[in-house]
C-alpha positions as MATLAB code, in Angstrom:
seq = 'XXXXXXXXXXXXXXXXXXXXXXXXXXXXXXXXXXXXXXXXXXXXXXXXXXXXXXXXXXXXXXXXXXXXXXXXXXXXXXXXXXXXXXXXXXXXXXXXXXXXXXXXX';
ca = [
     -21.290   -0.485  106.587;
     -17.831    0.620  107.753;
     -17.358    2.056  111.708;
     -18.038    5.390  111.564;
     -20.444    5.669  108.870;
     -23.787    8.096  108.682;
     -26.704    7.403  107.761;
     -30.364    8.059  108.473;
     -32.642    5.170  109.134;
     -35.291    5.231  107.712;
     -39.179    4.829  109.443;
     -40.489    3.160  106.495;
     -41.519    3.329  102.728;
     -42.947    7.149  102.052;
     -42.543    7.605  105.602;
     -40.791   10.924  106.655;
     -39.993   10.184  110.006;
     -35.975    9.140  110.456;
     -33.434    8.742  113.146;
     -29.767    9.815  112.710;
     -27.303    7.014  113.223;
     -23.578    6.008  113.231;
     -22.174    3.066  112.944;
     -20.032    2.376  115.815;
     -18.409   -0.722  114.504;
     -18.248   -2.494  110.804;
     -21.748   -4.125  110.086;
     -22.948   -5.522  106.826;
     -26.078   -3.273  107.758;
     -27.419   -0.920  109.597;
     -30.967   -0.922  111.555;
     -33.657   -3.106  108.962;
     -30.914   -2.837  105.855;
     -33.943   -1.422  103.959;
     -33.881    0.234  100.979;
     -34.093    3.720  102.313;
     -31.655    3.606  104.908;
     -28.617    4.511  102.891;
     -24.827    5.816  104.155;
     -24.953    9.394  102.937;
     -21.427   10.203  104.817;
     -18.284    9.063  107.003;
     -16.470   10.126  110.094;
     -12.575   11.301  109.037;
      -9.337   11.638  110.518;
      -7.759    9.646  113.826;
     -10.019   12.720  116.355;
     -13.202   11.674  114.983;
     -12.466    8.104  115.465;
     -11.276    8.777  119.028;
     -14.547   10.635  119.702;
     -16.694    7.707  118.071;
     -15.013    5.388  120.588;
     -15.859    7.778  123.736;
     -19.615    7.970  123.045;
     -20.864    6.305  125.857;
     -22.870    3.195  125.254;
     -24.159    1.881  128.501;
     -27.742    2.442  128.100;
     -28.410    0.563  125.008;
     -31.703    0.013  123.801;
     -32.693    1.519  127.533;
     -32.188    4.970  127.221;
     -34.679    8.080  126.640;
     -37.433    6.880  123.825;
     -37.378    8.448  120.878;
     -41.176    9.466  121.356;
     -40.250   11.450  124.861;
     -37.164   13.372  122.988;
     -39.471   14.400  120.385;
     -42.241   15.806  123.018;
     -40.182   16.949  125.659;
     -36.429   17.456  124.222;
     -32.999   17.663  126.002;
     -35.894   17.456  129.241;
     -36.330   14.053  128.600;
     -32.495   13.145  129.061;
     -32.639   13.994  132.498;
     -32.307   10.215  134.098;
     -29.650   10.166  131.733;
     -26.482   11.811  132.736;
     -24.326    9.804  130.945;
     -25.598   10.666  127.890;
     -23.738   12.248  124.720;
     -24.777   14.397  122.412;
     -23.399   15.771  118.946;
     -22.531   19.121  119.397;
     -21.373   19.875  115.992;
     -19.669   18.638  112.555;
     -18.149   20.070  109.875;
     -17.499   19.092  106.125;
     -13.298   18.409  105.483;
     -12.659   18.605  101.876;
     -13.881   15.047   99.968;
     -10.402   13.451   98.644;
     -12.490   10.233   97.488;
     -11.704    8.411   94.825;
     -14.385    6.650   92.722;
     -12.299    3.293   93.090;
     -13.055    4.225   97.285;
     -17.014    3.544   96.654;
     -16.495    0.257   95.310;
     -19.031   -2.014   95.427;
     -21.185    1.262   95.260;
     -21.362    2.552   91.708;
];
């Protein structure tokens, strides 16, 4: 996957549990590379990038489990201060070409 692609990864076959992600650099996958954990979208424009390079990154695998944000939300973050969130996105008009999808038919 290129930087800056979304995607949700999946938590397994039939499994409805997911976790948002973006690719923060080029990666021939993302997560497990299953199946169900497909790109459904792409940051655009030189701001996004910008943004995608401030997202701080320090904690790594250390930071607030996803099990404590589901029970106990932005509460959980708390020993985290140097966390970012997404605030909000927005849809830009979709100039793709079909040639820009290649190898994905």
């Amino acid at each position: 996957f290129a930087k800056g692609y979304l995607a949700y990864a999946g938590g397994g076959k039939n499994s409805r549990g997911n976790q948002f992600i973006v690719a923060l650099q080029a990666t021939h996958r993302l997560c497990g590379g299953s199946p169900w954990e497909v790109p459904w979208g792409e940051l655009a424009g030189a701001e996004s990038f910008a943004t995608l390079d401030a997202i701080y990154t320090g904690y790594g695998e250390n930071g607030p489990s996803q099990g404590a944000l589901q029970s106990r939300g932005n509460d959980a973050t708390a020993d985290f201060p140097l966390l970012d969130f997404v605030e909000s996105c927005e849809v830009v008009e979709d100039e793709t070409l079909p040639a820009d999808w290649a190898p994905y038919p």
